[in-house]
Amino acid sequence: MKNKILVIHGPNLHLLGKREPEIYGNFTLDDINNSLHENISSEEFDIEIFQSNSEGDIVEKITKTSYDFLIINPAAYTHTSVAIRDALLGINKPTIEVHISNIFKREEFRKKSMISDVVLGVISGLGKHSYLLGLEAAMISLRKNK
Ligand code: DQA
């Protein structure tokens, strides 16, 4: 059985490409997703990718899908969502938090993440490579636990 990696993109990430390009770059969500598909070792792992603007849908996805490793960019919910934090604690799967921008280099309110202290690691500020490094970390970690 292949291990499955779930990738969740939070609110407004469907706007990548048009959204504040000086902060988030010119690439689109499809570009990120295509790169994830290209870079995953598909003989070893399955991948599912999900985007939602709704906190409830993200909680449902985290808690009701079967997967072995989660890569999540909760976007604005990073800074506010006790519900997403509780879902991660409830399901207790290895998780990497990723951000396109460096959240520690921006407005004060972005410096606080509700989930950083309950995940395996955080990758922030490397543009679309944040996701690819998250994927690499997920594959290394899953291989180790085989
Ligand atoms: C983000 C950073 C968040 O502060 C912001 O609300 C986002 C995207 C990032 O990927 O850099 O929507 O998570």
PDB file of C-alpha atoms and ligand atoms in Angstrom:
ATOM      1  CA  MET A   1       0.000   0.000   0.000  1.00  0.00           C
ATOM      2  CA  LYS A   2       1.279   3.436  -0.959  1.00  0.00           C
ATOM      3  CA  ASN A   3       1.382   6.119   1.726  1.00  0.00           C
ATOM      4  CA  LYS A   4      -0.837   9.082   0.990  1.00  0.00           C
ATOM      5  CA  ILE A   5       0.138  12.728   1.343  1.00  0.00           C
ATOM      6  CA  LEU A   6      -2.694  15.238   1.695  1.00  0.00           C
ATOM      7  CA  VAL A   7      -2.060  18.887   0.752  1.00  0.00           C
ATOM      8  CA  ILE A   8      -4.496  21.552   1.970  1.00  0.00           C
ATOM      9  CA  HIS A   9      -4.539  25.116   0.677  1.00  0.00           C
ATOM     10  CA  GLY A  10      -6.538  27.599   2.736  1.00  0.00           C
ATOM     11  CA  PRO A  11      -8.555  30.688   1.840  1.00  0.00           C
ATOM     12  CA  ASN A  12      -7.678  33.008  -1.041  1.00  0.00           C
ATOM     13  CA  LEU A  13      -4.892  30.789  -2.318  1.00  0.00           C
ATOM     14  CA  HIS A  14      -7.094  30.142  -5.374  1.00  0.00           C
ATOM     15  CA  LEU A  15      -6.262  33.786  -6.226  1.00  0.00           C
ATOM     16  CA  LEU A  16      -2.519  33.177  -6.553  1.00  0.00           C
ATOM     17  CA  GLY A  17      -1.178  34.777  -9.712  1.00  0.00           C
ATOM     18  CA  LYS A  18      -3.427  37.829  -9.346  1.00  0.00           C
ATOM     19  CA  ARG A  19      -3.295  38.277  -5.580  1.00  0.00           C
ATOM     20  CA  GLU A  20      -0.659  40.748  -4.265  1.00  0.00           C
ATOM     21  CA  PRO A  21       2.032  39.460  -6.669  1.00  0.00           C
ATOM     22  CA  GLU A  22       4.704  41.546  -4.924  1.00  0.00           C
ATOM     23  CA  ILE A  23       4.171  39.303  -1.871  1.00  0.00           C
ATOM     24  CA  TYR A  24       2.969  36.003  -3.328  1.00  0.00           C
ATOM     25  CA  GLY A  25       4.625  35.998  -6.757  1.00  0.00           C
ATOM     26  CA  ASN A  26       3.165  35.431 -10.213  1.00  0.00           C
ATOM     27  CA  PHE A  27       2.638  31.682 -10.060  1.00  0.00           C
ATOM     28  CA  THR A  28      -0.854  30.227  -9.769  1.00  0.00           C
ATOM     29  CA  LEU A  29      -2.279  27.512  -7.528  1.00  0.00           C
ATOM     30  CA  ASP A  30      -2.273  25.189 -10.561  1.00  0.00           C
ATOM     31  CA  ASP A  31       1.465  25.855 -10.973  1.00  0.00           C
ATOM     32  CA  ILE A  32       2.052  24.758  -7.369  1.00  0.00           C
ATOM     33  CA  ASN A  33      -0.164  21.703  -7.753  1.00  0.00           C
ATOM     34  CA  ASN A  34       1.519  20.685 -11.024  1.00  0.00           C
ATOM     35  CA  SER A  35       4.939  21.019  -9.367  1.00  0.00           C
ATOM     36  CA  LEU A  36       3.767  18.819  -6.481  1.00  0.00           C
ATOM     37  CA  HIS A  37       2.584  16.163  -8.954  1.00  0.00           C
ATOM     38  CA  GLU A  38       5.887  16.415 -10.846  1.00  0.00           C
ATOM     39  CA  ASN A  39       8.043  16.156  -7.735  1.00  0.00           C
ATOM     40  CA  ILE A  40       6.299  13.402  -5.826  1.00  0.00           C
ATOM     41  CA  SER A  41       7.749   9.929  -6.181  1.00  0.00           C
ATOM     42  CA  SER A  42       4.535   8.468  -7.580  1.00  0.00           C
ATOM     43  CA  GLU A  43       5.682   4.838  -7.416  1.00  0.00           C
ATOM     44  CA  GLU A  44       5.924   5.275  -3.645  1.00  0.00           C
ATOM     45  CA  PHE A  45       3.272   7.832  -2.706  1.00  0.00           C
ATOM     46  CA  ASP A  46      -0.228   9.011  -3.538  1.00  0.00           C
ATOM     47  CA  ILE A  47      -1.182  12.663  -3.294  1.00  0.00           C
ATOM     48  CA  GLU A  48      -4.493  14.440  -2.809  1.00  0.00           C
ATOM     49  CA  ILE A  49      -4.751  18.215  -3.066  1.00  0.00           C
ATOM     50  CA  PHE A  50      -7.609  20.264  -1.626  1.00  0.00           C
ATOM     51  CA  GLN A  51      -8.323  24.008  -1.533  1.00  0.00           C
ATOM     52  CA  SER A  52     -11.085  25.653   0.455  1.00  0.00           C
ATOM     53  CA  ASN A  53     -12.033  29.123   1.590  1.00  0.00           C
ATOM     54  CA  SER A  54     -14.091  27.704   4.424  1.00  0.00           C
ATOM     55  CA  GLU A  55     -12.731  26.888   7.871  1.00  0.00           C
ATOM     56  CA  GLY A  56     -15.382  24.187   8.436  1.00  0.00           C
ATOM     57  CA  ASP A  57     -14.530  22.423   5.180  1.00  0.00           C
ATOM     58  CA  ILE A  58     -10.854  22.409   6.122  1.00  0.00           C
ATOM     59  CA  VAL A  59     -11.670  20.890   9.529  1.00  0.00           C
ATOM     60  CA  GLU A  60     -13.814  18.232   7.787  1.00  0.00           C
ATOM     61  CA  LYS A  61     -10.982  17.444   5.379  1.00  0.00           C
ATOM     62  CA  ILE A  62      -8.368  17.162   8.134  1.00  0.00           C
ATOM     63  CA  THR A  63     -10.523  14.905  10.297  1.00  0.00           C
ATOM     64  CA  LYS A  64     -12.494  12.793   7.808  1.00  0.00           C
ATOM     65  CA  THR A  65      -9.982  11.933   5.071  1.00  0.00           C
ATOM     66  CA  SER A  66      -7.618   9.015   5.259  1.00  0.00           C
ATOM     67  CA  TYR A  67      -3.957  10.010   4.785  1.00  0.00           C
ATOM     68  CA  ASP A  68      -0.512   9.435   6.278  1.00  0.00           C
ATOM     69  CA  PHE A  69       1.021  12.906   6.123  1.00  0.00           C
ATOM     70  CA  LEU A  70      -0.419  16.408   5.879  1.00  0.00           C
ATOM     71  CA  ILE A  71       1.077  19.504   4.269  1.00  0.00           C
ATOM     72  CA  ILE A  72      -1.075  22.522   5.079  1.00  0.00           C
ATOM     73  CA  ASN A  73      -1.043  26.212   4.270  1.00  0.00           C
ATOM     74  CA  PRO A  74      -3.954  27.442   6.390  1.00  0.00           C
ATOM     75  CA  ALA A  75      -3.465  30.943   4.894  1.00  0.00           C
ATOM     76  CA  ALA A  76      -5.351  33.563   6.985  1.00  0.00           C
ATOM     77  CA  TYR A  77      -6.704  30.829   9.301  1.00  0.00           C
ATOM     78  CA  THR A  78      -3.108  30.284  10.434  1.00  0.00           C
ATOM     79  CA  HIS A  79      -3.475  33.308  12.650  1.00  0.00           C
ATOM     80  CA  THR A  80      -7.001  32.765  13.963  1.00  0.00           C
ATOM     81  CA  SER A  81      -8.209  29.197  13.859  1.00  0.00           C
ATOM     82  CA  VAL A  82      -8.555  27.305  17.122  1.00  0.00           C
ATOM     83  CA  ALA A  83     -10.776  24.900  15.129  1.00  0.00           C
ATOM     84  CA  ILE A  84      -7.961  23.923  12.742  1.00  0.00           C
ATOM     85  CA  ARG A  85      -5.514  23.610  15.650  1.00  0.00           C
ATOM     86  CA  ASP A  86      -7.956  21.330  17.489  1.00  0.00           C
ATOM     87  CA  ALA A  87      -8.546  19.244  14.340  1.00  0.00           C
ATOM     88  CA  LEU A  88      -4.786  18.693  13.984  1.00  0.00           C
ATOM     89  CA  LEU A  89      -4.509  17.733  17.655  1.00  0.00           C
ATOM     90  CA  GLY A  90      -7.529  15.461  17.333  1.00  0.00           C
ATOM     91  CA  ILE A  91      -6.213  13.556  14.335  1.00  0.00           C
ATOM     92  CA  ASN A  92      -2.534  13.605  15.364  1.00  0.00           C
ATOM     93  CA  LYS A  93      -0.981  12.915  11.937  1.00  0.00           C
ATOM     94  CA  PRO A  94       2.515  14.155  11.006  1.00  0.00           C
ATOM     95  CA  THR A  95       1.999  17.646   9.584  1.00  0.00           C
ATOM     96  CA  ILE A  96       4.097  20.363   8.001  1.00  0.00           C
ATOM     97  CA  GLU A  97       2.875  23.970   7.950  1.00  0.00           C
ATOM     98  CA  VAL A  98       3.900  25.892   4.852  1.00  0.00           C
ATOM     99  CA  HIS A  99       3.668  29.538   3.840  1.00  0.00           C
ATOM    100  CA  ILE A 100       4.599  31.193   0.583  1.00  0.00           C
ATOM    101  CA  SER A 101       5.613  34.442   2.270  1.00  0.00           C
ATOM    102  CA  ASN A 102       7.783  34.763   5.372  1.00  0.00           C
ATOM    103  CA  ILE A 103       5.076  35.348   7.999  1.00  0.00           C
ATOM    104  CA  PHE A 104       7.712  36.555  10.500  1.00  0.00           C
ATOM    105  CA  LYS A 105       8.758  39.409   8.211  1.00  0.00           C
ATOM    106  CA  ARG A 106       5.300  40.911   7.753  1.00  0.00           C
ATOM    107  CA  GLU A 107       2.575  42.546   9.874  1.00  0.00           C
ATOM    108  CA  GLU A 108       2.630  41.820  13.604  1.00  0.00           C
ATOM    109  CA  PHE A 109      -0.622  39.788  13.466  1.00  0.00           C
ATOM    110  CA  ARG A 110       0.916  37.335  10.978  1.00  0.00           C
ATOM    111  CA  LYS A 111       3.797  36.465  13.299  1.00  0.00           C
ATOM    112  CA  LYS A 112       1.495  34.357  15.474  1.00  0.00           C
ATOM    113  CA  SER A 113       0.506  30.941  14.133  1.00  0.00           C
ATOM    114  CA  MET A 114      -2.153  28.939  15.948  1.00  0.00           C
ATOM    115  CA  ILE A 115      -0.641  25.676  14.721  1.00  0.00           C
ATOM    116  CA  SER A 116       3.182  25.984  14.654  1.00  0.00           C
ATOM    117  CA  ASP A 117       3.574  24.443  18.094  1.00  0.00           C
ATOM    118  CA  VAL A 118       1.485  21.367  17.253  1.00  0.00           C
ATOM    119  CA  VAL A 119       3.079  20.446  13.898  1.00  0.00           C
ATOM    120  CA  LEU A 120       6.309  18.681  12.974  1.00  0.00           C
ATOM    121  CA  GLY A 121       7.797  21.714  11.247  1.00  0.00           C
ATOM    122  CA  VAL A 122       7.219  25.040   9.515  1.00  0.00           C
ATOM    123  CA  ILE A 123       8.496  26.218   6.113  1.00  0.00           C
ATOM    124  CA  SER A 124       7.837  29.893   5.451  1.00  0.00           C
ATOM    125  CA  GLY A 125       9.023  32.443   2.917  1.00  0.00           C
ATOM    126  CA  LEU A 126      10.353  30.374   0.028  1.00  0.00           C
ATOM    127  CA  GLY A 127       7.551  31.004  -2.445  1.00  0.00           C
ATOM    128  CA  LYS A 128       6.266  27.912  -4.176  1.00  0.00           C
ATOM    129  CA  HIS A 129       9.394  26.055  -3.017  1.00  0.00           C
ATOM    130  CA  SER A 130       7.913  26.080   0.494  1.00  0.00           C
ATOM    131  CA  TYR A 131       5.476  23.419  -0.748  1.00  0.00           C
ATOM    132  CA  LEU A 132       8.167  21.436  -2.585  1.00  0.00           C
ATOM    133  CA  LEU A 133      10.388  21.410   0.508  1.00  0.00           C
ATOM    134  CA  GLY A 134       7.355  20.334   2.531  1.00  0.00           C
ATOM    135  CA  LEU A 135       6.820  17.495   0.063  1.00  0.00           C
ATOM    136  CA  GLU A 136      10.478  16.455   0.302  1.00  0.00           C
ATOM    137  CA  ALA A 137      10.253  16.425   4.107  1.00  0.00           C
ATOM    138  CA  ALA A 138       7.040  14.365   3.959  1.00  0.00           C
ATOM    139  CA  MET A 139       8.624  11.758   1.649  1.00  0.00           C
ATOM    140  CA  ILE A 140      11.797  11.514   3.787  1.00  0.00           C
ATOM    141  CA  SER A 141       9.761  11.130   6.954  1.00  0.00           C
ATOM    142  CA  LEU A 142       7.378   8.509   5.489  1.00  0.00           C
ATOM    143  CA  ARG A 143      10.291   6.470   4.071  1.00  0.00           C
ATOM    144  CA  LYS A 144      11.948   6.456   7.489  1.00  0.00           C
ATOM    145  CA  ASN A 145       8.836   5.055   9.126  1.00  0.00           C
ATOM    146  CA  LYS A 146       8.248   2.275   6.567  1.00  0.00           C
TER     147      LYS A 146
HETATM  148  C1  DQA B   1       0.105  32.835   3.767  1.00  0.00           C
HETATM  149  C2  DQA B   1       0.407  33.926   4.795  1.00  0.00           C
HETATM  150  C3  DQA B   1      -0.862  34.331   5.526  1.00  0.00           C
HETATM  151  O1  DQA B   1      -0.569  35.344   6.477  1.00  0.00           O
HETATM  152  C4  DQA B   1      -1.882  34.876   4.541  1.00  0.00           C
HETATM  153  O2  DQA B   1      -3.083  35.195   5.217  1.00  0.00           O
HETATM  154  C5  DQA B   1      -2.111  33.978   3.391  1.00  0.00           C
HETATM  155  C6  DQA B   1      -1.001  33.245   2.810  1.00  0.00           C
HETATM  156  C7  DQA B   1       1.344  32.486   2.904  1.00  0.00           C
HETATM  157  O3  DQA B   1       1.311  31.435   2.282  1.00  0.00           O
HETATM  158  O4  DQA B   1       2.292  33.259   2.845  1.00  0.00           O
HETATM  159  O5  DQA B   1      -3.226  33.923   2.861  1.00  0.00           O
HETATM  160  O6  DQA B   1      -0.283  31.653   4.458  1.00  0.00           O
END
